[in-house]
mmCIF file of C-alpha atoms and ligand atoms in Angstrom:
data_model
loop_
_atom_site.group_PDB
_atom_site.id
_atom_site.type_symbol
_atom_site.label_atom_id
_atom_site.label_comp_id
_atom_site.label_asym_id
_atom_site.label_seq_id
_atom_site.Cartn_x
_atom_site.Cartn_y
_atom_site.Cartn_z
ATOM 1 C CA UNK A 1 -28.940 -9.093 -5.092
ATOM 2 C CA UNK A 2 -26.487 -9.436 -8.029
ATOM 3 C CA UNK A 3 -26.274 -12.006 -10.442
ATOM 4 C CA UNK A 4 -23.436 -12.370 -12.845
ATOM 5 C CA UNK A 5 -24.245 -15.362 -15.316
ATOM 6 C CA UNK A 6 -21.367 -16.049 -18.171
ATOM 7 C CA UNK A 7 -20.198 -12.412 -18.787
ATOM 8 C CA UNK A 8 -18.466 -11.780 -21.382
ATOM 9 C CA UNK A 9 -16.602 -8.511 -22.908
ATOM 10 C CA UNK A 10 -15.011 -8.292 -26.055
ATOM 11 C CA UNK A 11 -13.228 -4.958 -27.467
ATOM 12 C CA UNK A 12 -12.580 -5.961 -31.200
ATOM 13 C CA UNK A 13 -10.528 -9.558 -31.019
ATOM 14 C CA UNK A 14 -9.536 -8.947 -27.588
ATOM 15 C CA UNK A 15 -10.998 -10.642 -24.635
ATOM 16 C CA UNK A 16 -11.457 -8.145 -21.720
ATOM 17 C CA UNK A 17 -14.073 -10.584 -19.671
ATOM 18 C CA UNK A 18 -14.429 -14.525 -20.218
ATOM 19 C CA UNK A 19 -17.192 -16.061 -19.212
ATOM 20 C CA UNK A 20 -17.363 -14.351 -15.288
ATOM 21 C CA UNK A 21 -20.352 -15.528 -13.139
ATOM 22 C CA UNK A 22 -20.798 -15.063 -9.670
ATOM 23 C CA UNK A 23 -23.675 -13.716 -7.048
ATOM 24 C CA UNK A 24 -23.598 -11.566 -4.747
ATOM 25 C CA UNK A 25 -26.155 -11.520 -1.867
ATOM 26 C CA UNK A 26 -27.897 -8.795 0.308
ATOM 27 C CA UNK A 27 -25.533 -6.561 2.174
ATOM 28 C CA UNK A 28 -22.975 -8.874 1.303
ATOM 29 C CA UNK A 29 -19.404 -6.344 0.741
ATOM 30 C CA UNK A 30 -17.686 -8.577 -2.394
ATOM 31 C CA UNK A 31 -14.241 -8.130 -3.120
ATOM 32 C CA UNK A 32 -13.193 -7.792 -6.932
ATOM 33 C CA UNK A 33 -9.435 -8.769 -6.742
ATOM 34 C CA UNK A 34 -7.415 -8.944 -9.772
ATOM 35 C CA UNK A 35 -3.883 -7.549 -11.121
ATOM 36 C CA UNK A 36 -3.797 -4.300 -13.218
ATOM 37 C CA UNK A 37 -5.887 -5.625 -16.589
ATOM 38 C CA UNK A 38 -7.861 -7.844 -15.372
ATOM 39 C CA UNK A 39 -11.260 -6.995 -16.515
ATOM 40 C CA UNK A 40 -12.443 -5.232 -13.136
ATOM 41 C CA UNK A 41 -13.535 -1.779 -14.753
ATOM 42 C CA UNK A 42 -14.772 -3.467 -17.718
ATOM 43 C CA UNK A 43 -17.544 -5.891 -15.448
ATOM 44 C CA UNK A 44 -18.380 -3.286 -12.766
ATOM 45 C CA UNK A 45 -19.210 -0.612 -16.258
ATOM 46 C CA UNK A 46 -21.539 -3.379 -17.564
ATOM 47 C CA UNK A 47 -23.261 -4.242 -13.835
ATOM 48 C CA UNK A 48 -23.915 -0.533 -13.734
ATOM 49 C CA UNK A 49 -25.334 -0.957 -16.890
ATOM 50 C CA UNK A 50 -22.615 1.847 -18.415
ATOM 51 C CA UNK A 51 -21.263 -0.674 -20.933
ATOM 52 C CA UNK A 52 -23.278 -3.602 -22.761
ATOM 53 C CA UNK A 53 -21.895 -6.920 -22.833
ATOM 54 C CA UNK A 54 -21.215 -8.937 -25.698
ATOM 55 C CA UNK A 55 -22.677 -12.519 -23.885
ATOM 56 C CA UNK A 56 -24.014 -13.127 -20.827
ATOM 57 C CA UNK A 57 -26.212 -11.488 -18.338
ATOM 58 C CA UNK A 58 -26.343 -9.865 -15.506
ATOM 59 C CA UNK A 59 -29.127 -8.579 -13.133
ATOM 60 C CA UNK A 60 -29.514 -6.218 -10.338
ATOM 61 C CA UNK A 61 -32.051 -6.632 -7.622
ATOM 62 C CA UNK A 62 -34.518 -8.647 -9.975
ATOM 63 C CA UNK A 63 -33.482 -6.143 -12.440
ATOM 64 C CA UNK A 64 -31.774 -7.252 -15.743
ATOM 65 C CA UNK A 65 -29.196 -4.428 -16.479
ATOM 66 C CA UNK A 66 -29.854 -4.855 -20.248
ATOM 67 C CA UNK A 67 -33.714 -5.222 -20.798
ATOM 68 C CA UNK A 68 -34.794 -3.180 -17.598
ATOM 69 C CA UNK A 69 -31.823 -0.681 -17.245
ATOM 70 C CA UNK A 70 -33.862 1.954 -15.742
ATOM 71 C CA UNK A 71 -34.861 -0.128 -12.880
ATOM 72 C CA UNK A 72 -31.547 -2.023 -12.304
ATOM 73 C CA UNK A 73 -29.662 1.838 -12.577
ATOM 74 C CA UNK A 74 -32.244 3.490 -9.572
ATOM 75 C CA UNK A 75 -30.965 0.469 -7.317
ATOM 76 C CA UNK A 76 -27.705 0.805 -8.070
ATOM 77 C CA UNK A 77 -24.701 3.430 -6.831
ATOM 78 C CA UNK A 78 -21.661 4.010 -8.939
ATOM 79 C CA UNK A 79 -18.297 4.840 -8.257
ATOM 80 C CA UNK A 80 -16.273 4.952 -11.365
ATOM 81 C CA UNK A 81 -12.415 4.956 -10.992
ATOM 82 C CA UNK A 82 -12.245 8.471 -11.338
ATOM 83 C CA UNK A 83 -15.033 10.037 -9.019
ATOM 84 C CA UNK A 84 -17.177 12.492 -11.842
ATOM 85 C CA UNK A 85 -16.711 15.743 -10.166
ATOM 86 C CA UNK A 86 -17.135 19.231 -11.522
ATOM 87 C CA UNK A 87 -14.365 21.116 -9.841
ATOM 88 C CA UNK A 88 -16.577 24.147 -10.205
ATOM 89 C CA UNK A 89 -19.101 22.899 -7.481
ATOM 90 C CA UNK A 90 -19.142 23.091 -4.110
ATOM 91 C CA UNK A 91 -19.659 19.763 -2.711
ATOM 92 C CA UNK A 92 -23.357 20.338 -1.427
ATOM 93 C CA UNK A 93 -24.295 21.803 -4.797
ATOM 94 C CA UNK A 94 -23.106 18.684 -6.500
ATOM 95 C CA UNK A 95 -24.307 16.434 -4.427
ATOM 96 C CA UNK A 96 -27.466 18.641 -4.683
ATOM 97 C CA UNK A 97 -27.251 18.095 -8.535
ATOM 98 C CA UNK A 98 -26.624 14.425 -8.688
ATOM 99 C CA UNK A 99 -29.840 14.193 -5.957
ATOM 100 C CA UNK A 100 -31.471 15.977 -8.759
ATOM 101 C CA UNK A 101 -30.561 14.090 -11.563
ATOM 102 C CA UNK A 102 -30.848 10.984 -9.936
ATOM 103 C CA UNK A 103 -34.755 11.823 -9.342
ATOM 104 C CA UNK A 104 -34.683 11.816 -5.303
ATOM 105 C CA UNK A 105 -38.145 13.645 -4.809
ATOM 106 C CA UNK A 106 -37.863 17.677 -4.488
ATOM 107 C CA UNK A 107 -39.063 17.809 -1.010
ATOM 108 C CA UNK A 108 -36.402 15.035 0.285
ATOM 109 C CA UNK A 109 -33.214 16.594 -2.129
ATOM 110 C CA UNK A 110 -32.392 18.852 1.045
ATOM 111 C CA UNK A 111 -32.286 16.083 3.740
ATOM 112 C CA UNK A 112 -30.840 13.579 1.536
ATOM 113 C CA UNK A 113 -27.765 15.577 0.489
ATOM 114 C CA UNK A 114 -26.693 16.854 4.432
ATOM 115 C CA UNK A 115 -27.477 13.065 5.520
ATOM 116 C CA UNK A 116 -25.448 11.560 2.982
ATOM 117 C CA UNK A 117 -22.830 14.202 3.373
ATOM 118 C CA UNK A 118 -22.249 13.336 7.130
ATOM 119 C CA UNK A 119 -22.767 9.945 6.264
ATOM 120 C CA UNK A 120 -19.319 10.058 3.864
ATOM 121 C CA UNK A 121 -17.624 12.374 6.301
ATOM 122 C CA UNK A 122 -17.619 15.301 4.302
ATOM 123 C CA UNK A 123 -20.178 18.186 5.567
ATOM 124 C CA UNK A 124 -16.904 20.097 6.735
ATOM 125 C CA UNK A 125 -16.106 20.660 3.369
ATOM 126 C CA UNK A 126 -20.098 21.454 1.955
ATOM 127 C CA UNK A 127 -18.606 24.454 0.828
ATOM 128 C CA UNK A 128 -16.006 24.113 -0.876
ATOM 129 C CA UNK A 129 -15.502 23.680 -4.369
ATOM 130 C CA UNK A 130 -15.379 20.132 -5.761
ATOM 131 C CA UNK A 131 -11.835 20.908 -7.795
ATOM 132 C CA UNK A 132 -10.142 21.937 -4.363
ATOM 133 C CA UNK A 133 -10.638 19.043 -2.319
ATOM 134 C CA UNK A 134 -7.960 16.403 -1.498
ATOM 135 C CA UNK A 135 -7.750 13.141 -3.361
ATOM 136 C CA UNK A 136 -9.384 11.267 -0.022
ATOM 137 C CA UNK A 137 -12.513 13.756 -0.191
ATOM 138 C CA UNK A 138 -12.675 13.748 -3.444
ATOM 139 C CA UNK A 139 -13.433 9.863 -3.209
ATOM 140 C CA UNK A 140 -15.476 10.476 -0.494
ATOM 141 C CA UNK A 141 -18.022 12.909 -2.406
ATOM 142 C CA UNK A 142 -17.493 10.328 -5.320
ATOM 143 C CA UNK A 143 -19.302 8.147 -2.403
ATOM 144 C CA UNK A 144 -21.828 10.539 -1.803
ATOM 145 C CA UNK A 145 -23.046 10.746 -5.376
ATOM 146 C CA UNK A 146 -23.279 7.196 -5.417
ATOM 147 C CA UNK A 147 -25.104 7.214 -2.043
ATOM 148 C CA UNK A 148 -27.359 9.789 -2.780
ATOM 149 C CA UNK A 149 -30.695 7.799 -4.107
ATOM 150 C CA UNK A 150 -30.203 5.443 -1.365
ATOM 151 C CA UNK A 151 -29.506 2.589 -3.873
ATOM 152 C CA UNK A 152 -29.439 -1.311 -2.123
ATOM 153 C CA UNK A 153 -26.612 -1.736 -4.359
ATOM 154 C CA UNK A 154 -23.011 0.182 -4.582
ATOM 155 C CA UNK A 155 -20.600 -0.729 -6.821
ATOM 156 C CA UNK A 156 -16.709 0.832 -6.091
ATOM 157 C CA UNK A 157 -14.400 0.989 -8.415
ATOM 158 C CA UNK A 158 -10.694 1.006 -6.251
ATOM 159 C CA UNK A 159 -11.911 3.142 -4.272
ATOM 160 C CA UNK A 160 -8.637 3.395 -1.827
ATOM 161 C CA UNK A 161 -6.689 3.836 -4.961
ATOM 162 C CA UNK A 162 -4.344 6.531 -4.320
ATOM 163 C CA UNK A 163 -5.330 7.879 -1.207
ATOM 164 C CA UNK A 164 -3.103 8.180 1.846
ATOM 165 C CA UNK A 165 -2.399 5.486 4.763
ATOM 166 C CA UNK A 166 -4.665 6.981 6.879
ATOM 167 C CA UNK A 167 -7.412 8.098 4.113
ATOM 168 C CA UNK A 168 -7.532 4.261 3.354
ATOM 169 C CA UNK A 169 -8.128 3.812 6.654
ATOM 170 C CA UNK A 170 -11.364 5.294 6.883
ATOM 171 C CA UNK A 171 -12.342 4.486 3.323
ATOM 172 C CA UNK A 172 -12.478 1.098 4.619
ATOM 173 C CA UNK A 173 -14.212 1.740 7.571
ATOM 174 C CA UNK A 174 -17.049 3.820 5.250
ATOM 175 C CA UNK A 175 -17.853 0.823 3.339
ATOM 176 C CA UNK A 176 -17.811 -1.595 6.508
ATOM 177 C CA UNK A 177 -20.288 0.659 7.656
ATOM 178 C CA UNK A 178 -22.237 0.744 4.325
ATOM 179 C CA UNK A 179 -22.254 -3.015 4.050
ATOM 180 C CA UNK A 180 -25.285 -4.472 5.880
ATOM 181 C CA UNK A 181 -27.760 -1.708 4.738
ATOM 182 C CA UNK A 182 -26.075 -2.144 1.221
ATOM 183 C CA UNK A 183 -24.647 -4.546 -0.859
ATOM 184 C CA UNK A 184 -21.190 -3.530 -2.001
ATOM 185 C CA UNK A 185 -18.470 -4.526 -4.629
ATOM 186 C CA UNK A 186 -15.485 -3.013 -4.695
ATOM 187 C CA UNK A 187 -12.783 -4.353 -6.901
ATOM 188 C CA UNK A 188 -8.858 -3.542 -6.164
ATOM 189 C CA UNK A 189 -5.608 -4.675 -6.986
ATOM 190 C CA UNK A 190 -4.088 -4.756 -3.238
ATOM 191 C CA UNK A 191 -4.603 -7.694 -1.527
ATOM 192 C CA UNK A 192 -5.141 -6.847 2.188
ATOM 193 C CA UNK A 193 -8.345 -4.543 1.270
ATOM 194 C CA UNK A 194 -10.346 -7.836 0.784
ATOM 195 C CA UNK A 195 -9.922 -9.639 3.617
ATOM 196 C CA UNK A 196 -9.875 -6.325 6.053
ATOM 197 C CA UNK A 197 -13.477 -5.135 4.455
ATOM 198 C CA UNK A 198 -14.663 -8.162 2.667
ATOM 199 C CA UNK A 199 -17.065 -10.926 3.000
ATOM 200 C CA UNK A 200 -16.139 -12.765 0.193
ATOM 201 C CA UNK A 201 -13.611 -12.745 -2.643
ATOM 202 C CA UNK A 202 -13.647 -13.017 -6.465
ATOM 203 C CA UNK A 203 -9.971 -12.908 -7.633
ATOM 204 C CA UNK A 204 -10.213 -12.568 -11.410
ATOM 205 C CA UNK A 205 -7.327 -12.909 -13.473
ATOM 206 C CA UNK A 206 -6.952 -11.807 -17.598
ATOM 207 C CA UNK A 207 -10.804 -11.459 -17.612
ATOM 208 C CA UNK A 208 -11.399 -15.388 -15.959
ATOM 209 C CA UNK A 209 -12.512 -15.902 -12.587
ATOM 210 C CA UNK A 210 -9.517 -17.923 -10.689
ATOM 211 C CA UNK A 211 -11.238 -18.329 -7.504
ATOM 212 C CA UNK A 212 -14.626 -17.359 -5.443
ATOM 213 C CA UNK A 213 -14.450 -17.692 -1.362
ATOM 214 C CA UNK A 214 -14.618 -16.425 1.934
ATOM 215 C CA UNK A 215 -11.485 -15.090 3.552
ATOM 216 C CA UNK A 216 -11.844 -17.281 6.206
ATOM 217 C CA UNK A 217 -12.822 -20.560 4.286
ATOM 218 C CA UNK A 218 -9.437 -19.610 2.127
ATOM 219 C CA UNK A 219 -7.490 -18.945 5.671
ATOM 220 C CA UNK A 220 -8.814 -22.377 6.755
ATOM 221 C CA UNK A 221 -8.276 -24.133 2.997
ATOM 222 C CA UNK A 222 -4.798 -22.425 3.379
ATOM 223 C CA UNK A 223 -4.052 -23.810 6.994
ATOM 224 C CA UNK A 224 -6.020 -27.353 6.061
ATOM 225 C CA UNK A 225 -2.751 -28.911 3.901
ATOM 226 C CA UNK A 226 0.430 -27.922 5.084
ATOM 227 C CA UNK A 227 3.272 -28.144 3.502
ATOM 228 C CA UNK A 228 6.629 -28.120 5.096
ATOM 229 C CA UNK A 229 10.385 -27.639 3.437
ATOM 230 C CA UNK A 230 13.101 -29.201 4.556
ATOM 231 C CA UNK A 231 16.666 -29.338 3.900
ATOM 232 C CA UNK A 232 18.446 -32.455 4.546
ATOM 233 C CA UNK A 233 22.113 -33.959 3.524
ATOM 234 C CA UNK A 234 21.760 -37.180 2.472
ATOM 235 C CA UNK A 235 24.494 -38.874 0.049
ATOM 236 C CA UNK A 236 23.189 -40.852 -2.726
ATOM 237 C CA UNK A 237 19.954 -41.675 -0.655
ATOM 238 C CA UNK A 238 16.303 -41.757 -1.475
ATOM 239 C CA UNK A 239 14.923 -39.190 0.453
ATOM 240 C CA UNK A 240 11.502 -39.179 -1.110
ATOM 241 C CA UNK A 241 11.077 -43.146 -0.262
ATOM 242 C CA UNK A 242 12.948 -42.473 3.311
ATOM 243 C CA UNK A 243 10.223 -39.814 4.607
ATOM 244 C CA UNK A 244 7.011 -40.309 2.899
ATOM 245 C CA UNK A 245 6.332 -43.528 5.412
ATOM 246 C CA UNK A 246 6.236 -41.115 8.362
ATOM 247 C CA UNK A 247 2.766 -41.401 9.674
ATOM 248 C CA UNK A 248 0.257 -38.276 8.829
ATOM 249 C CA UNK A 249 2.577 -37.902 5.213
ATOM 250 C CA UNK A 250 0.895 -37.478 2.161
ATOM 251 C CA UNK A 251 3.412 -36.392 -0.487
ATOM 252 C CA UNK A 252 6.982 -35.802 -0.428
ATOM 253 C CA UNK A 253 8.859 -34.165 -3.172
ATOM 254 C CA UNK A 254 12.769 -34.380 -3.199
ATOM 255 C CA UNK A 255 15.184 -32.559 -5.271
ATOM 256 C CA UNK A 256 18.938 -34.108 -4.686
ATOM 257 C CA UNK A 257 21.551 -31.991 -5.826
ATOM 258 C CA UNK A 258 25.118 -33.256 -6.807
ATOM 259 C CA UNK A 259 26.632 -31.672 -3.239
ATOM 260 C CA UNK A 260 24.623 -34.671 -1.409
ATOM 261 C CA UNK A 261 21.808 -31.714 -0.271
ATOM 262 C CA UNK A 262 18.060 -32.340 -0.932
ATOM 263 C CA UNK A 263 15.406 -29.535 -1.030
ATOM 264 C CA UNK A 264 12.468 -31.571 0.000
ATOM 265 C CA UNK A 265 9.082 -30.755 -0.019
ATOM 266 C CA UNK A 266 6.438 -32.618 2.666
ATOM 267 C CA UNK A 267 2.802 -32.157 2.584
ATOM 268 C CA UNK A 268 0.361 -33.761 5.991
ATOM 269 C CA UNK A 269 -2.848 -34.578 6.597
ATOM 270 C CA UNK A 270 -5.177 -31.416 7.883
ATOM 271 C CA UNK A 271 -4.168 -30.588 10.798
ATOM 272 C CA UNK A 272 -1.400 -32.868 11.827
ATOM 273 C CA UNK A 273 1.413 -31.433 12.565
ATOM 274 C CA UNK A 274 4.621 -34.229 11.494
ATOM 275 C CA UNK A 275 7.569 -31.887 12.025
ATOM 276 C CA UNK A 276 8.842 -34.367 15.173
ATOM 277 C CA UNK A 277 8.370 -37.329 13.439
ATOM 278 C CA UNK A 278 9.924 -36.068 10.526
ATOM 279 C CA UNK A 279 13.217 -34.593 12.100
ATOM 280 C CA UNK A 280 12.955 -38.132 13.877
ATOM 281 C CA UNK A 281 12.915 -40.036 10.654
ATOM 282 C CA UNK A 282 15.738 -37.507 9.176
ATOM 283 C CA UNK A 283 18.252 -38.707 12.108
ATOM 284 C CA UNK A 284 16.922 -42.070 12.598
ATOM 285 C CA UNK A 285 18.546 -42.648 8.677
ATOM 286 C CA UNK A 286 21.745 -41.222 9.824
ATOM 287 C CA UNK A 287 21.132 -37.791 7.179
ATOM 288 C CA UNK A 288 21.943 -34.304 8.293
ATOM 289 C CA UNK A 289 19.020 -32.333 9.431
ATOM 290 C CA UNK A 290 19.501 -28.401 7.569
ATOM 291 C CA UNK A 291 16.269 -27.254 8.068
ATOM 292 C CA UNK A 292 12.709 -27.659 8.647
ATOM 293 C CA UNK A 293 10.336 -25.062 8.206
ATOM 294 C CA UNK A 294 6.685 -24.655 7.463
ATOM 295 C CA UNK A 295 6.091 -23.250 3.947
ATOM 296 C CA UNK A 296 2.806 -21.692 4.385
ATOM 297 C CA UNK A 297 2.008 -19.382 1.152
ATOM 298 C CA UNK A 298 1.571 -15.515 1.843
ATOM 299 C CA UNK A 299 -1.516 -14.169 0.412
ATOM 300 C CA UNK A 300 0.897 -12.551 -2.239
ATOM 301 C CA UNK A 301 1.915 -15.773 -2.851
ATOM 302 C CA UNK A 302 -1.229 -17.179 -3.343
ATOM 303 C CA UNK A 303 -2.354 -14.261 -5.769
ATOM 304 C CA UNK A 304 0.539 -14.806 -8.092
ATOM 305 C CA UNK A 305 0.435 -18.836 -8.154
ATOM 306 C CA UNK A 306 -3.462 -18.026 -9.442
ATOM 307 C CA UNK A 307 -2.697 -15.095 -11.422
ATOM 308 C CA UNK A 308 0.735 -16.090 -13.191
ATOM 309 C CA UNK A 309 0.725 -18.420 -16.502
ATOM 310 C CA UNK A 310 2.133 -21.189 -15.276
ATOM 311 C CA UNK A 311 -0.485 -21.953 -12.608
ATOM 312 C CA UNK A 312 -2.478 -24.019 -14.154
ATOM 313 C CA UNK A 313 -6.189 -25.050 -13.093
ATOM 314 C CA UNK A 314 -6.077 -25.156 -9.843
ATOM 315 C CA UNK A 315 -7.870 -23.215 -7.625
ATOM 316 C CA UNK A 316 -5.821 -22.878 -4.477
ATOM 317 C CA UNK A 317 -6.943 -20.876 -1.546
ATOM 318 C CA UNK A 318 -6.336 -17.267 -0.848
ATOM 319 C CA UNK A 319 -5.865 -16.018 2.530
ATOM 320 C CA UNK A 320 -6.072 -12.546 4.654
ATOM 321 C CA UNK A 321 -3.777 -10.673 4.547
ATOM 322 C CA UNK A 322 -0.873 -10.159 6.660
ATOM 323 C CA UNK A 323 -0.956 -6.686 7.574
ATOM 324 C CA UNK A 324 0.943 -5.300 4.846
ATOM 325 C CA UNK A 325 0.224 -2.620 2.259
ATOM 326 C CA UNK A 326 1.147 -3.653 -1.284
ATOM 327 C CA UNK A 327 2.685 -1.199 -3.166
ATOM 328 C CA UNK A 328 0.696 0.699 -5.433
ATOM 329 C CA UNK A 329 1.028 -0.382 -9.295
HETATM 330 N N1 LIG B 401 -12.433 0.590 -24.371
HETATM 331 C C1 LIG B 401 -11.510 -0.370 -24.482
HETATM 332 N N2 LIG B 401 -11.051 -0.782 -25.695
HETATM 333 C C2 LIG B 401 -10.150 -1.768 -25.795
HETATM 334 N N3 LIG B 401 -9.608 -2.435 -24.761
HETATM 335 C C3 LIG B 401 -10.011 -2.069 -23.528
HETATM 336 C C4 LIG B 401 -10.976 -1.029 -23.313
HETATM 337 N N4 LIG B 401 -11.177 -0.899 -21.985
HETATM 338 C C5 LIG B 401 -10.379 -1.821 -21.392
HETATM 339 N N5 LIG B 401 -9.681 -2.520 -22.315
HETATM 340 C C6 LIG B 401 -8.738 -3.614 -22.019
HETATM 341 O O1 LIG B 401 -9.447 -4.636 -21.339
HETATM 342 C C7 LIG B 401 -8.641 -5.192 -20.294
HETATM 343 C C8 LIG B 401 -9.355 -5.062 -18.978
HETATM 344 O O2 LIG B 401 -9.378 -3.696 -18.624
HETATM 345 P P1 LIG B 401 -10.081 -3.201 -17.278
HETATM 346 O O3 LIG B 401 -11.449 -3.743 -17.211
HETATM 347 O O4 LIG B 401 -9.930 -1.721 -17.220
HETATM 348 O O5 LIG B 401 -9.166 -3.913 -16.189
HETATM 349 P P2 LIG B 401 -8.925 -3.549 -14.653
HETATM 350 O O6 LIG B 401 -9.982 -2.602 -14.210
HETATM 351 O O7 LIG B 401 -8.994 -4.878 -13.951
HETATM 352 O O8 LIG B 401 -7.557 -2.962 -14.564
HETATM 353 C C9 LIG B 401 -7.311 -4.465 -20.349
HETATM 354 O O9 LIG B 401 -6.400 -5.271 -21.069
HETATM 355 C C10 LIG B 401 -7.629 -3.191 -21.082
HETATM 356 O O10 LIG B 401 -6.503 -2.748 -21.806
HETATM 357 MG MG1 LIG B 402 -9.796 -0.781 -13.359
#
């Protein structure tokens, strides 16, 4: 439904988007993860055809958003960061407006606006005045006016940013309903929205795409190679050579420090789980056993290894999230 071939953005010298492909299919809800900076704004204004690119392309529904931005634009639902309200309005005048606008036939415009208003929760407010309304219904008549041509595709820019525990709450449980009978990307910088709404992830990083996957395939990548730590007290001895003969071992990193402790590092095969034979080994070599712990990355984790400098190429997995809320930036 979307295709994103080699995008690129440049403002002046800078770099804002590098070379970002990916598809997304039909009623598919895409998560656009990335830190503050990243380049989300910048590729969701150029798939809604607000922005041109400087290379690539990208098409909507069959529709390429540069040659044919007329058709790609009637498919397609924006929500911009900041939902384009007049405060003016009432909400059902707006909505009426943007129905308008957005060329919804004259004899539908009335049906249309009080079934996507109940749709997006807000026909309580109908009306009252656009500039009076709460930061969660603001968002959710930002919704509406992105709802209201009955586009296949919607395109969400953060849009739990800023609004309340429970707000976010059913934000998320909008656009799970939306998905199916939409396609949907939403981008955000908190990591538990993807894998509570999402069918699959894009975590983009400085305007490069660091990884592309389900959350589940990334919960399974993540449980596949485990990694344990351990902390053992062993004198002068090579831990690395002493463990990494334990059946099921595939790499063993030691660090021995003066005091006779070593901060070792163990991955095992998928799946097998070595701690026994490892504490076994430990003893059977007459070191002190510290600890032993699995070292399974938090989804926070994850995101920082692939979004700090030092990370280098690889692409590990990302996970759901544990159920907390990352602070907002
Ligand atoms: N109009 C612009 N002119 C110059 N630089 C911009 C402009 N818009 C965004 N940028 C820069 O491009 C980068 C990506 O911005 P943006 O797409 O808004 O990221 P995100 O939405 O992921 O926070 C940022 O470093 C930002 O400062
Ligand atoms: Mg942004």
């Amino acid at each position: 439904m979307i295709e994103v071939q080699h995008l690129s953005k440049r403002y002046g010298p800078f770099t804002a988007v590098d070379d970002v492909s990916f598809n997304v299919g039909a009623g598919e809800i895409l998560g656009f993860l990335g830190p503050n900076g990243a380049g989300k704004t910048t590729t969701m204004r150029i798939i809604t055809g607000y922005m041109p690119a400087t290379d690539g392309a990208v098409s909507v529904a069959g529709y390429d958003v540069f040659s044919q931005p007329i058709e790609a634009k009637k498919r397609t639902g924006y929500l911009p960061e900041t939902p384009p309200l007049y405060p003016d309005m009432t909400v059902r005048d707006y909505v009426t407006f943007v129905a308008r606008i957005k060329g919804v036939p004259a004899r539908e415009v009335k049906s249309r606006v009080e079934d996507v208003m109940r749709k997006t929760h807000v026909a309580d407010m109908a009306s009252r005045h656009c500039g009076k309304l709460s930061k969660g219904y603001k968002q959710r008549v930002g919704l509406a006016q992105a709802l209201i041509h009955n586009p296949d595709v919607l395109v969400l820019d953060e849009p739990t940013a800023g609004l309340d525990p429970k707000q976010i709450i059913e934000a998320r449980q909008l656009i799970t309903e939306l998905g199916g009978s939409h396609t949907v990307v939403l981008s955000t910088h908190i990591l538990p929205e993807v894998s509570q709404t999402c069918h699959r992830v894009v975590i983009i990083n400085k305007g490069k795409v660091v990884a592309v996957d389900t959350p589940a395939n990334l919960t399974a990548r993540l449980r596949g190679s485990e990694t344990l730590y351990l902390q053992v007290h062993a004198p002068g001895a090579d831990v690395a050579a002493g463990l990494s003969h334990v059946a099921g071992v595939t790499r063993v990193k030691a660090d021995l420090h003066d005091n006779g402790l070593a901060a070792v590092e163990v991955d095992s095969e998928q799946g097998r789980d070595v701690r026994r034979e490892l504490a076994a080994a430990v003893v059977h070599q007459g070191w002190g056993l510290l600890e032993l712990r699995p070292m399974r990355m938090s989804l926070e984790d994850i995101f920082l290894s692939l979004t700090t400098e030092d990370a280098g190429d690889a692409v590990e997995p990302a996970a759901p999230a544990p159920a907390t809320e990352a602070a907002d930036a």
